[in-house]
């Protein structure tokens, strides 16, 4: 039995197979409409979510399965003090697979170690968010036709943004990727990630100004400042509008640069950018359903 805690849990070859499956699901959805009949997905969300939880649920329903779960720790037995280990043992009696989001780093991993069903990390604190990364990679592959030879800018909250940490881990395995980390001093990538990049002799730079690097980017990954992970509101208020991608900045970008964002967006992308054909963040959401369908089928060994 396999779990998914980190995008590196799948080899590059396995990811290729997963993305091929997701592409086939996009083309032939009817072929997969009954694959999960009789199966149940549990979504255990101890932290807010719109896209991740609903796209998991949509994915399972599209496969003919059903869904149980909770979307708020306060409505689960966590409010009575139940541990994640106990909860997953209970959920294992009800469901065939579980997607779990938790504010504590490592909580889904603790659950996986006690579980008798596959557990998917749907975001653990400021740590990892592997299924967002699968979504991001599938989007890039579908729209650019490849996952190598890119200069990618990651902009915003690189310290607390788990989608950034997972995406950097995953992209680091493809050839000729140059990372441009764009953040205020206080929100730079964590030291452990910088060390990994150094150790593996990967090509990266850290800058503060978005404008200056726009012309050289093939991909721009914008992120929200993670208010819920700040220790004080004052710092958040000072940093929240540090970057605002607008039409003027987009004019400096390449004709074929793509703008991605895991969403939710707050102010970091002005709505005037939404109509730009290079803005693909809403397309990403659709790819997120296909890739989660492929993931559920893979972990349940139904392919
Ligand atoms: C992200 C998350 O939860 O980390 N959202 C998502 O799942 N698409 C990004 C964010 O909340 O900023």
PDB file of C-alpha atoms and ligand atoms in Angstrom:
ATOM      1  CA  UNK A   1       0.000   0.000   0.000  1.00  0.00           C
ATOM      2  CA  UNK A   2       1.283   3.464  -0.922  1.00  0.00           C
ATOM      3  CA  UNK A   3       0.674   6.903   0.519  1.00  0.00           C
ATOM      4  CA  UNK A   4       1.515  10.325  -0.924  1.00  0.00           C
ATOM      5  CA  UNK A   5       3.240  12.669   1.529  1.00  0.00           C
ATOM      6  CA  UNK A   6       5.724  14.432  -0.729  1.00  0.00           C
ATOM      7  CA  UNK A   7       5.971  14.734  -4.520  1.00  0.00           C
ATOM      8  CA  UNK A   8       9.280  12.839  -4.293  1.00  0.00           C
ATOM      9  CA  UNK A   9       7.347   9.732  -3.204  1.00  0.00           C
ATOM     10  CA  UNK A  10       6.846   9.151  -6.934  1.00  0.00           C
ATOM     11  CA  UNK A  11       9.796   8.724  -9.284  1.00  0.00           C
ATOM     12  CA  UNK A  12       9.967  10.883 -12.415  1.00  0.00           C
ATOM     13  CA  UNK A  13       8.910   7.811 -14.444  1.00  0.00           C
ATOM     14  CA  UNK A  14       5.933   7.194 -12.162  1.00  0.00           C
ATOM     15  CA  UNK A  15       4.931  10.841 -12.461  1.00  0.00           C
ATOM     16  CA  UNK A  16       5.073  10.547 -16.247  1.00  0.00           C
ATOM     17  CA  UNK A  17       2.703   7.579 -16.085  1.00  0.00           C
ATOM     18  CA  UNK A  18       0.391   9.492 -13.743  1.00  0.00           C
ATOM     19  CA  UNK A  19       0.309  12.499 -16.090  1.00  0.00           C
ATOM     20  CA  UNK A  20      -0.343  10.237 -19.103  1.00  0.00           C
ATOM     21  CA  UNK A  21      -3.264   8.754 -17.200  1.00  0.00           C
ATOM     22  CA  UNK A  22      -4.552  12.235 -16.285  1.00  0.00           C
ATOM     23  CA  UNK A  23      -4.315  13.243 -19.975  1.00  0.00           C
ATOM     24  CA  UNK A  24      -6.289  10.155 -20.980  1.00  0.00           C
ATOM     25  CA  UNK A  25      -8.913  10.943 -18.324  1.00  0.00           C
ATOM     26  CA  UNK A  26      -9.243  14.449 -19.797  1.00  0.00           C
ATOM     27  CA  UNK A  27      -9.797  13.003 -23.297  1.00  0.00           C
ATOM     28  CA  UNK A  28     -11.979  10.009 -22.392  1.00  0.00           C
ATOM     29  CA  UNK A  29     -13.784  10.759 -19.109  1.00  0.00           C
ATOM     30  CA  UNK A  30     -16.504   8.168 -19.795  1.00  0.00           C
ATOM     31  CA  UNK A  31     -13.896   5.386 -19.747  1.00  0.00           C
ATOM     32  CA  UNK A  32     -13.280   6.129 -16.059  1.00  0.00           C
ATOM     33  CA  UNK A  33     -16.802   7.001 -14.903  1.00  0.00           C
ATOM     34  CA  UNK A  34     -17.362   3.714 -13.028  1.00  0.00           C
ATOM     35  CA  UNK A  35     -13.821   2.748 -12.008  1.00  0.00           C
ATOM     36  CA  UNK A  36     -14.395   3.547  -8.330  1.00  0.00           C
ATOM     37  CA  UNK A  37     -17.922   2.224  -7.926  1.00  0.00           C
ATOM     38  CA  UNK A  38     -18.307   0.933  -4.371  1.00  0.00           C
ATOM     39  CA  UNK A  39     -15.234   2.834  -3.155  1.00  0.00           C
ATOM     40  CA  UNK A  40     -15.222   5.687  -0.641  1.00  0.00           C
ATOM     41  CA  UNK A  41     -12.907   8.636  -0.236  1.00  0.00           C
ATOM     42  CA  UNK A  42     -12.650  10.314   3.181  1.00  0.00           C
ATOM     43  CA  UNK A  43     -11.656  13.974   3.187  1.00  0.00           C
ATOM     44  CA  UNK A  44     -10.346  14.912   6.636  1.00  0.00           C
ATOM     45  CA  UNK A  45      -9.659  18.645   6.576  1.00  0.00           C
ATOM     46  CA  UNK A  46      -8.453  20.237   9.815  1.00  0.00           C
ATOM     47  CA  UNK A  47      -7.722  23.493   7.925  1.00  0.00           C
ATOM     48  CA  UNK A  48      -9.766  25.610   5.499  1.00  0.00           C
ATOM     49  CA  UNK A  49      -9.866  24.630   1.836  1.00  0.00           C
ATOM     50  CA  UNK A  50     -12.013  25.232  -1.214  1.00  0.00           C
ATOM     51  CA  UNK A  51     -10.152  23.844  -4.233  1.00  0.00           C
ATOM     52  CA  UNK A  52      -8.240  20.953  -2.740  1.00  0.00           C
ATOM     53  CA  UNK A  53     -11.118  19.374  -0.853  1.00  0.00           C
ATOM     54  CA  UNK A  54     -13.735  19.972  -3.523  1.00  0.00           C
ATOM     55  CA  UNK A  55     -11.441  18.804  -6.313  1.00  0.00           C
ATOM     56  CA  UNK A  56     -10.727  15.580  -4.409  1.00  0.00           C
ATOM     57  CA  UNK A  57     -14.451  15.103  -3.902  1.00  0.00           C
ATOM     58  CA  UNK A  58     -15.210  15.902  -7.559  1.00  0.00           C
ATOM     59  CA  UNK A  59     -12.454  13.511  -8.634  1.00  0.00           C
ATOM     60  CA  UNK A  60     -13.968  10.635  -6.621  1.00  0.00           C
ATOM     61  CA  UNK A  61     -17.514  11.402  -7.796  1.00  0.00           C
ATOM     62  CA  UNK A  62     -16.286  11.536 -11.433  1.00  0.00           C
ATOM     63  CA  UNK A  63     -14.881   8.039 -10.902  1.00  0.00           C
ATOM     64  CA  UNK A  64     -18.247   6.732  -9.685  1.00  0.00           C
ATOM     65  CA  UNK A  65     -17.193   6.519  -6.024  1.00  0.00           C
ATOM     66  CA  UNK A  66     -18.586   8.292  -2.985  1.00  0.00           C
ATOM     67  CA  UNK A  67     -17.256  10.685  -0.394  1.00  0.00           C
ATOM     68  CA  UNK A  68     -17.417  11.104   3.380  1.00  0.00           C
ATOM     69  CA  UNK A  69     -15.495  13.451   5.657  1.00  0.00           C
ATOM     70  CA  UNK A  70     -15.299  16.710   7.553  1.00  0.00           C
ATOM     71  CA  UNK A  71     -14.141  20.148   6.512  1.00  0.00           C
ATOM     72  CA  UNK A  72     -13.583  21.674   9.902  1.00  0.00           C
ATOM     73  CA  UNK A  73     -11.618  20.272  12.826  1.00  0.00           C
ATOM     74  CA  UNK A  74     -14.226  21.789  15.162  1.00  0.00           C
ATOM     75  CA  UNK A  75     -16.895  19.444  13.823  1.00  0.00           C
ATOM     76  CA  UNK A  76     -14.719  16.333  14.257  1.00  0.00           C
ATOM     77  CA  UNK A  77     -13.609  14.521  17.410  1.00  0.00           C
ATOM     78  CA  UNK A  78     -10.368  16.521  17.250  1.00  0.00           C
ATOM     79  CA  UNK A  79     -12.403  19.097  19.180  1.00  0.00           C
ATOM     80  CA  UNK A  80     -12.717  16.499  21.973  1.00  0.00           C
ATOM     81  CA  UNK A  81      -8.991  15.817  21.941  1.00  0.00           C
ATOM     82  CA  UNK A  82      -8.806  12.773  19.664  1.00  0.00           C
ATOM     83  CA  UNK A  83      -5.380  12.207  18.116  1.00  0.00           C
ATOM     84  CA  UNK A  84      -4.795  12.008  14.357  1.00  0.00           C
ATOM     85  CA  UNK A  85      -3.556   8.419  14.888  1.00  0.00           C
ATOM     86  CA  UNK A  86      -6.835   7.362  16.457  1.00  0.00           C
ATOM     87  CA  UNK A  87      -8.927   9.247  13.922  1.00  0.00           C
ATOM     88  CA  UNK A  88      -7.243   7.545  10.961  1.00  0.00           C
ATOM     89  CA  UNK A  89      -7.744   4.105  12.508  1.00  0.00           C
ATOM     90  CA  UNK A  90     -11.441   4.897  12.701  1.00  0.00           C
ATOM     91  CA  UNK A  91     -11.550   6.346   9.167  1.00  0.00           C
ATOM     92  CA  UNK A  92      -9.781   3.186   7.908  1.00  0.00           C
ATOM     93  CA  UNK A  93     -12.912   1.226   8.904  1.00  0.00           C
ATOM     94  CA  UNK A  94     -15.155   3.515   6.856  1.00  0.00           C
ATOM     95  CA  UNK A  95     -13.280   4.468   3.705  1.00  0.00           C
ATOM     96  CA  UNK A  96     -10.881   3.046   1.087  1.00  0.00           C
ATOM     97  CA  UNK A  97      -8.632   6.115   0.783  1.00  0.00           C
ATOM     98  CA  UNK A  98      -8.166   9.347   2.732  1.00  0.00           C
ATOM     99  CA  UNK A  99      -7.055  12.880   1.814  1.00  0.00           C
ATOM    100  CA  UNK A 100      -5.918  14.786   4.908  1.00  0.00           C
ATOM    101  CA  UNK A 101      -5.065  18.451   5.458  1.00  0.00           C
ATOM    102  CA  UNK A 102      -3.665  19.543   8.798  1.00  0.00           C
ATOM    103  CA  UNK A 103      -2.087  22.727  10.208  1.00  0.00           C
ATOM    104  CA  UNK A 104       0.707  20.692  11.848  1.00  0.00           C
ATOM    105  CA  UNK A 105       3.683  19.705   9.715  1.00  0.00           C
ATOM    106  CA  UNK A 106       3.957  15.914   9.553  1.00  0.00           C
ATOM    107  CA  UNK A 107       0.418  15.134  10.823  1.00  0.00           C
ATOM    108  CA  UNK A 108      -0.604  13.269   7.613  1.00  0.00           C
ATOM    109  CA  UNK A 109       2.626  11.267   7.905  1.00  0.00           C
ATOM    110  CA  UNK A 110       1.710  10.232  11.454  1.00  0.00           C
ATOM    111  CA  UNK A 111      -1.712   9.252  10.117  1.00  0.00           C
ATOM    112  CA  UNK A 112      -0.150   7.223   7.285  1.00  0.00           C
ATOM    113  CA  UNK A 113       1.961   5.263   9.769  1.00  0.00           C
ATOM    114  CA  UNK A 114      -1.202   4.117  11.583  1.00  0.00           C
ATOM    115  CA  UNK A 115      -3.480   3.729   8.592  1.00  0.00           C
ATOM    116  CA  UNK A 116      -4.661   0.630   6.789  1.00  0.00           C
ATOM    117  CA  UNK A 117      -5.786   2.684   3.765  1.00  0.00           C
ATOM    118  CA  UNK A 118      -3.732   5.004   1.492  1.00  0.00           C
ATOM    119  CA  UNK A 119      -3.353   8.512   2.943  1.00  0.00           C
ATOM    120  CA  UNK A 120      -2.766  11.558   0.751  1.00  0.00           C
ATOM    121  CA  UNK A 121      -1.214  14.679   2.251  1.00  0.00           C
ATOM    122  CA  UNK A 122      -3.536  17.487   1.144  1.00  0.00           C
ATOM    123  CA  UNK A 123      -1.300  20.119   2.787  1.00  0.00           C
ATOM    124  CA  UNK A 124       0.514  19.991   6.142  1.00  0.00           C
ATOM    125  CA  UNK A 125       1.210  23.374   7.714  1.00  0.00           C
ATOM    126  CA  UNK A 126       3.962  25.306   5.942  1.00  0.00           C
ATOM    127  CA  UNK A 127       5.608  22.056   4.813  1.00  0.00           C
ATOM    128  CA  UNK A 128       4.348  20.227   1.707  1.00  0.00           C
ATOM    129  CA  UNK A 129       1.372  20.152  -0.631  1.00  0.00           C
ATOM    130  CA  UNK A 130       2.116  17.332  -3.078  1.00  0.00           C
ATOM    131  CA  UNK A 131      -1.207  17.237  -4.932  1.00  0.00           C
ATOM    132  CA  UNK A 132      -0.965  20.960  -5.718  1.00  0.00           C
ATOM    133  CA  UNK A 133       2.435  20.154  -7.202  1.00  0.00           C
ATOM    134  CA  UNK A 134       0.955  17.360  -9.306  1.00  0.00           C
ATOM    135  CA  UNK A 135      -1.588  19.916 -10.495  1.00  0.00           C
ATOM    136  CA  UNK A 136       1.119  22.480 -11.283  1.00  0.00           C
ATOM    137  CA  UNK A 137       3.278  19.969 -13.149  1.00  0.00           C
ATOM    138  CA  UNK A 138       0.373  18.605 -15.182  1.00  0.00           C
ATOM    139  CA  UNK A 139      -0.626  22.168 -16.116  1.00  0.00           C
ATOM    140  CA  UNK A 140       2.914  23.024 -17.239  1.00  0.00           C
ATOM    141  CA  UNK A 141       3.272  19.768 -19.148  1.00  0.00           C
ATOM    142  CA  UNK A 142      -0.098  20.175 -20.863  1.00  0.00           C
ATOM    143  CA  UNK A 143       0.434  23.818 -21.849  1.00  0.00           C
ATOM    144  CA  UNK A 144       4.173  23.809 -22.565  1.00  0.00           C
ATOM    145  CA  UNK A 145       4.651  20.204 -23.673  1.00  0.00           C
ATOM    146  CA  UNK A 146       7.607  19.614 -21.355  1.00  0.00           C
ATOM    147  CA  UNK A 147       8.840  19.762 -17.759  1.00  0.00           C
ATOM    148  CA  UNK A 148      12.471  20.669 -18.390  1.00  0.00           C
ATOM    149  CA  UNK A 149      14.514  23.602 -19.732  1.00  0.00           C
ATOM    150  CA  UNK A 150      12.705  26.390 -17.903  1.00  0.00           C
ATOM    151  CA  UNK A 151      13.478  29.551 -16.001  1.00  0.00           C
ATOM    152  CA  UNK A 152      10.779  29.675 -13.338  1.00  0.00           C
ATOM    153  CA  UNK A 153      10.118  32.644 -11.049  1.00  0.00           C
ATOM    154  CA  UNK A 154       8.458  31.877  -7.711  1.00  0.00           C
ATOM    155  CA  UNK A 155       7.133  35.037  -6.146  1.00  0.00           C
ATOM    156  CA  UNK A 156       5.636  36.028  -2.785  1.00  0.00           C
ATOM    157  CA  UNK A 157       5.636  34.063   0.442  1.00  0.00           C
ATOM    158  CA  UNK A 158       8.412  31.549  -0.194  1.00  0.00           C
ATOM    159  CA  UNK A 159       8.960  30.980   3.515  1.00  0.00           C
ATOM    160  CA  UNK A 160       5.560  29.664   4.544  1.00  0.00           C
ATOM    161  CA  UNK A 161       4.150  28.698   1.124  1.00  0.00           C
ATOM    162  CA  UNK A 162       4.001  24.899   1.112  1.00  0.00           C
ATOM    163  CA  UNK A 163       3.051  24.804  -2.573  1.00  0.00           C
ATOM    164  CA  UNK A 164       6.406  26.463  -3.333  1.00  0.00           C
ATOM    165  CA  UNK A 165       8.364  23.973  -1.222  1.00  0.00           C
ATOM    166  CA  UNK A 166       6.751  20.980  -2.930  1.00  0.00           C
ATOM    167  CA  UNK A 167       7.069  22.434  -6.423  1.00  0.00           C
ATOM    168  CA  UNK A 168      10.772  23.264  -5.998  1.00  0.00           C
ATOM    169  CA  UNK A 169      11.455  19.729  -4.713  1.00  0.00           C
ATOM    170  CA  UNK A 170       9.672  18.214  -7.644  1.00  0.00           C
ATOM    171  CA  UNK A 171      11.076  20.453 -10.400  1.00  0.00           C
ATOM    172  CA  UNK A 172      14.622  20.037  -9.100  1.00  0.00           C
ATOM    173  CA  UNK A 173      14.628  16.542 -10.621  1.00  0.00           C
ATOM    174  CA  UNK A 174      14.158  17.778 -14.200  1.00  0.00           C
ATOM    175  CA  UNK A 175      17.048  19.019 -16.310  1.00  0.00           C
ATOM    176  CA  UNK A 176      18.043  22.610 -16.935  1.00  0.00           C
ATOM    177  CA  UNK A 177      15.687  24.323 -14.492  1.00  0.00           C
ATOM    178  CA  UNK A 178      16.755  27.747 -13.263  1.00  0.00           C
ATOM    179  CA  UNK A 179      14.886  28.990 -10.186  1.00  0.00           C
ATOM    180  CA  UNK A 180      14.385  32.702  -9.567  1.00  0.00           C
ATOM    181  CA  UNK A 181      13.110  33.225  -6.014  1.00  0.00           C
ATOM    182  CA  UNK A 182      11.384  36.593  -5.715  1.00  0.00           C
ATOM    183  CA  UNK A 183      10.463  37.623  -2.184  1.00  0.00           C
ATOM    184  CA  UNK A 184      10.953  40.248   0.490  1.00  0.00           C
ATOM    185  CA  UNK A 185      13.879  39.503   2.812  1.00  0.00           C
ATOM    186  CA  UNK A 186      11.544  38.189   5.564  1.00  0.00           C
ATOM    187  CA  UNK A 187       9.825  35.671   3.276  1.00  0.00           C
ATOM    188  CA  UNK A 188      12.817  34.030   1.584  1.00  0.00           C
ATOM    189  CA  UNK A 189      12.847  30.258   0.985  1.00  0.00           C
ATOM    190  CA  UNK A 190      13.623  28.207   4.112  1.00  0.00           C
ATOM    191  CA  UNK A 191      17.293  27.427   4.801  1.00  0.00           C
ATOM    192  CA  UNK A 192      16.809  23.658   4.366  1.00  0.00           C
ATOM    193  CA  UNK A 193      15.524  24.180   0.835  1.00  0.00           C
ATOM    194  CA  UNK A 194      18.423  26.515  -0.025  1.00  0.00           C
ATOM    195  CA  UNK A 195      20.839  23.873   1.325  1.00  0.00           C
ATOM    196  CA  UNK A 196      19.232  21.192  -0.842  1.00  0.00           C
ATOM    197  CA  UNK A 197      19.628  23.409  -3.903  1.00  0.00           C
ATOM    198  CA  UNK A 198      23.273  24.097  -3.021  1.00  0.00           C
ATOM    199  CA  UNK A 199      24.036  20.440  -2.314  1.00  0.00           C
ATOM    200  CA  UNK A 200      22.610  19.373  -5.645  1.00  0.00           C
ATOM    201  CA  UNK A 201      24.360  22.210  -7.504  1.00  0.00           C
ATOM    202  CA  UNK A 202      21.067  23.492  -8.872  1.00  0.00           C
ATOM    203  CA  UNK A 203      20.866  26.843 -10.544  1.00  0.00           C
ATOM    204  CA  UNK A 204      19.023  29.529  -8.564  1.00  0.00           C
ATOM    205  CA  UNK A 205      19.042  33.191  -7.598  1.00  0.00           C
ATOM    206  CA  UNK A 206      17.182  35.193  -4.952  1.00  0.00           C
ATOM    207  CA  UNK A 207      15.905  38.675  -5.788  1.00  0.00           C
ATOM    208  CA  UNK A 208      13.521  41.222  -4.340  1.00  0.00           C
ATOM    209  CA  UNK A 209      12.207  43.081  -7.396  1.00  0.00           C
ATOM    210  CA  UNK A 210       9.746  41.272  -9.669  1.00  0.00           C
ATOM    211  CA  UNK A 211       9.940  43.876 -12.466  1.00  0.00           C
ATOM    212  CA  UNK A 212      13.632  43.278 -13.121  1.00  0.00           C
ATOM    213  CA  UNK A 213      13.370  39.543 -13.731  1.00  0.00           C
ATOM    214  CA  UNK A 214      10.069  39.479 -15.670  1.00  0.00           C
ATOM    215  CA  UNK A 215      11.669  39.442 -19.156  1.00  0.00           C
ATOM    216  CA  UNK A 216      13.650  36.268 -18.553  1.00  0.00           C
ATOM    217  CA  UNK A 217      10.913  34.051 -17.095  1.00  0.00           C
ATOM    218  CA  UNK A 218       9.247  31.138 -18.897  1.00  0.00           C
ATOM    219  CA  UNK A 219       6.949  30.538 -15.933  1.00  0.00           C
ATOM    220  CA  UNK A 220       5.857  32.800 -13.087  1.00  0.00           C
ATOM    221  CA  UNK A 221       4.395  31.123  -9.984  1.00  0.00           C
ATOM    222  CA  UNK A 222       2.657  33.744  -7.832  1.00  0.00           C
ATOM    223  CA  UNK A 223       1.690  33.005  -4.220  1.00  0.00           C
ATOM    224  CA  UNK A 224      -0.380  34.537  -1.444  1.00  0.00           C
ATOM    225  CA  UNK A 225       1.224  35.807   1.748  1.00  0.00           C
ATOM    226  CA  UNK A 226       0.216  33.086   4.254  1.00  0.00           C
ATOM    227  CA  UNK A 227      -1.511  35.181   6.902  1.00  0.00           C
ATOM    228  CA  UNK A 228      -2.399  32.152   9.071  1.00  0.00           C
ATOM    229  CA  UNK A 229       1.286  31.256   9.552  1.00  0.00           C
ATOM    230  CA  UNK A 230       2.431  34.706  10.753  1.00  0.00           C
ATOM    231  CA  UNK A 231       3.202  35.292  14.397  1.00  0.00           C
ATOM    232  CA  UNK A 232       1.885  38.831  14.352  1.00  0.00           C
ATOM    233  CA  UNK A 233      -0.666  40.710  12.279  1.00  0.00           C
ATOM    234  CA  UNK A 234       1.582  43.778  11.931  1.00  0.00           C
ATOM    235  CA  UNK A 235       4.157  41.872   9.876  1.00  0.00           C
ATOM    236  CA  UNK A 236       1.422  40.432   7.702  1.00  0.00           C
ATOM    237  CA  UNK A 237      -0.080  43.852   7.025  1.00  0.00           C
ATOM    238  CA  UNK A 238       3.342  45.252   6.129  1.00  0.00           C
ATOM    239  CA  UNK A 239       4.106  42.427   3.678  1.00  0.00           C
ATOM    240  CA  UNK A 240       0.755  41.433   2.221  1.00  0.00           C
ATOM    241  CA  UNK A 241       0.793  43.786  -0.776  1.00  0.00           C
ATOM    242  CA  UNK A 242       4.524  43.645  -1.421  1.00  0.00           C
ATOM    243  CA  UNK A 243       3.866  42.216  -4.899  1.00  0.00           C
ATOM    244  CA  UNK A 244       0.955  43.014  -7.153  1.00  0.00           C
ATOM    245  CA  UNK A 245       1.163  41.571 -10.648  1.00  0.00           C
ATOM    246  CA  UNK A 246      -0.624  43.958 -12.982  1.00  0.00           C
ATOM    247  CA  UNK A 247      -0.895  44.665 -16.712  1.00  0.00           C
ATOM    248  CA  UNK A 248       2.114  46.989 -16.700  1.00  0.00           C
ATOM    249  CA  UNK A 249       4.351  44.258 -15.263  1.00  0.00           C
ATOM    250  CA  UNK A 250       2.922  41.699 -17.710  1.00  0.00           C
ATOM    251  CA  UNK A 251       4.074  43.948 -20.562  1.00  0.00           C
ATOM    252  CA  UNK A 252       7.639  43.211 -19.560  1.00  0.00           C
ATOM    253  CA  UNK A 253       7.069  39.432 -19.798  1.00  0.00           C
ATOM    254  CA  UNK A 254       7.573  37.090 -22.741  1.00  0.00           C
ATOM    255  CA  UNK A 255       4.687  36.442 -25.114  1.00  0.00           C
ATOM    256  CA  UNK A 256       4.644  32.790 -24.068  1.00  0.00           C
ATOM    257  CA  UNK A 257       5.313  33.120 -20.325  1.00  0.00           C
ATOM    258  CA  UNK A 258       2.672  31.375 -18.196  1.00  0.00           C
ATOM    259  CA  UNK A 259       1.368  32.785 -14.908  1.00  0.00           C
ATOM    260  CA  UNK A 260       0.409  30.108 -12.383  1.00  0.00           C
ATOM    261  CA  UNK A 261      -1.026  30.497  -8.889  1.00  0.00           C
ATOM    262  CA  UNK A 262      -2.260  27.739  -6.562  1.00  0.00           C
ATOM    263  CA  UNK A 263      -5.109  30.058  -5.455  1.00  0.00           C
ATOM    264  CA  UNK A 264      -6.736  31.506  -3.415  1.00  0.00           C
ATOM    265  CA  UNK A 265      -5.580  34.879  -4.717  1.00  0.00           C
ATOM    266  CA  UNK A 266      -5.821  37.892  -2.430  1.00  0.00           C
ATOM    267  CA  UNK A 267      -4.219  41.020  -3.967  1.00  0.00           C
ATOM    268  CA  UNK A 268      -1.062  39.624  -5.514  1.00  0.00           C
ATOM    269  CA  UNK A 269      -2.544  39.349  -9.002  1.00  0.00           C
ATOM    270  CA  UNK A 270      -4.704  42.215 -10.138  1.00  0.00           C
ATOM    271  CA  UNK A 271      -7.966  41.026 -11.729  1.00  0.00           C
ATOM    272  CA  UNK A 272      -7.016  42.949 -14.881  1.00  0.00           C
ATOM    273  CA  UNK A 273      -4.463  40.174 -15.575  1.00  0.00           C
ATOM    274  CA  UNK A 274      -7.172  37.462 -15.645  1.00  0.00           C
ATOM    275  CA  UNK A 275      -8.025  38.076 -19.314  1.00  0.00           C
ATOM    276  CA  UNK A 276      -4.411  37.806 -20.423  1.00  0.00           C
ATOM    277  CA  UNK A 277      -4.042  34.486 -22.294  1.00  0.00           C
ATOM    278  CA  UNK A 278      -0.843  33.862 -20.326  1.00  0.00           C
ATOM    279  CA  UNK A 279      -2.802  33.744 -17.039  1.00  0.00           C
ATOM    280  CA  UNK A 280      -3.576  30.049 -16.536  1.00  0.00           C
ATOM    281  CA  UNK A 281      -4.473  29.845 -12.841  1.00  0.00           C
ATOM    282  CA  UNK A 282      -8.092  28.941 -13.446  1.00  0.00           C
ATOM    283  CA  UNK A 283      -7.085  26.296 -16.001  1.00  0.00           C
ATOM    284  CA  UNK A 284      -4.835  24.855 -13.278  1.00  0.00           C
ATOM    285  CA  UNK A 285      -7.937  24.138 -11.183  1.00  0.00           C
ATOM    286  CA  UNK A 286      -9.360  21.904 -13.939  1.00  0.00           C
ATOM    287  CA  UNK A 287      -6.090  20.012 -14.298  1.00  0.00           C
ATOM    288  CA  UNK A 288      -6.203  19.492 -10.529  1.00  0.00           C
ATOM    289  CA  UNK A 289      -9.319  17.331 -10.902  1.00  0.00           C
ATOM    290  CA  UNK A 290      -7.792  15.142 -13.658  1.00  0.00           C
ATOM    291  CA  UNK A 291      -4.583  14.591 -11.732  1.00  0.00           C
ATOM    292  CA  UNK A 292      -6.426  13.732  -8.504  1.00  0.00           C
ATOM    293  CA  UNK A 293      -8.566  11.233 -10.436  1.00  0.00           C
ATOM    294  CA  UNK A 294      -5.351   9.675 -11.749  1.00  0.00           C
ATOM    295  CA  UNK A 295      -3.864   9.647  -8.253  1.00  0.00           C
ATOM    296  CA  UNK A 296      -6.892   7.967  -6.640  1.00  0.00           C
ATOM    297  CA  UNK A 297      -6.873   5.263  -9.352  1.00  0.00           C
ATOM    298  CA  UNK A 298      -3.138   4.741  -8.903  1.00  0.00           C
ATOM    299  CA  UNK A 299      -3.177   4.507  -5.099  1.00  0.00           C
ATOM    300  CA  UNK A 300      -6.204   2.192  -5.158  1.00  0.00           C
ATOM    301  CA  UNK A 301      -4.342   0.067  -7.743  1.00  0.00           C
ATOM    302  CA  UNK A 302      -7.229   0.300 -10.187  1.00  0.00           C
ATOM    303  CA  UNK A 303      -5.015   0.927 -13.236  1.00  0.00           C
TER     304      UNK A 303
HETATM  305  C1  LIG B   1      -2.739  26.525  -1.260  1.00  0.00           C
HETATM  306  C2  LIG B   1      -2.528  25.896   0.106  1.00  0.00           C
HETATM  307  O1  LIG B   1      -3.502  25.482   0.746  1.00  0.00           O
HETATM  308  O2  LIG B   1      -1.375  25.787   0.479  1.00  0.00           O
HETATM  309  N1  LIG B   1      -4.056  26.445  -1.719  1.00  0.00           N
HETATM  310  C3  LIG B   1      -4.431  25.347  -2.426  1.00  0.00           C
HETATM  311  O3  LIG B   1      -4.513  24.249  -1.905  1.00  0.00           O
HETATM  312  N2  LIG B   1      -4.667  25.500  -3.736  1.00  0.00           N
HETATM  313  C4  LIG B   1      -2.193  27.888  -1.361  1.00  0.00           C
HETATM  314  C5  LIG B   1      -2.633  28.916  -0.358  1.00  0.00           C
HETATM  315  O4  LIG B   1      -3.466  28.647   0.515  1.00  0.00           O
HETATM  316  O5  LIG B   1      -2.127  30.028  -0.462  1.00  0.00           O
END
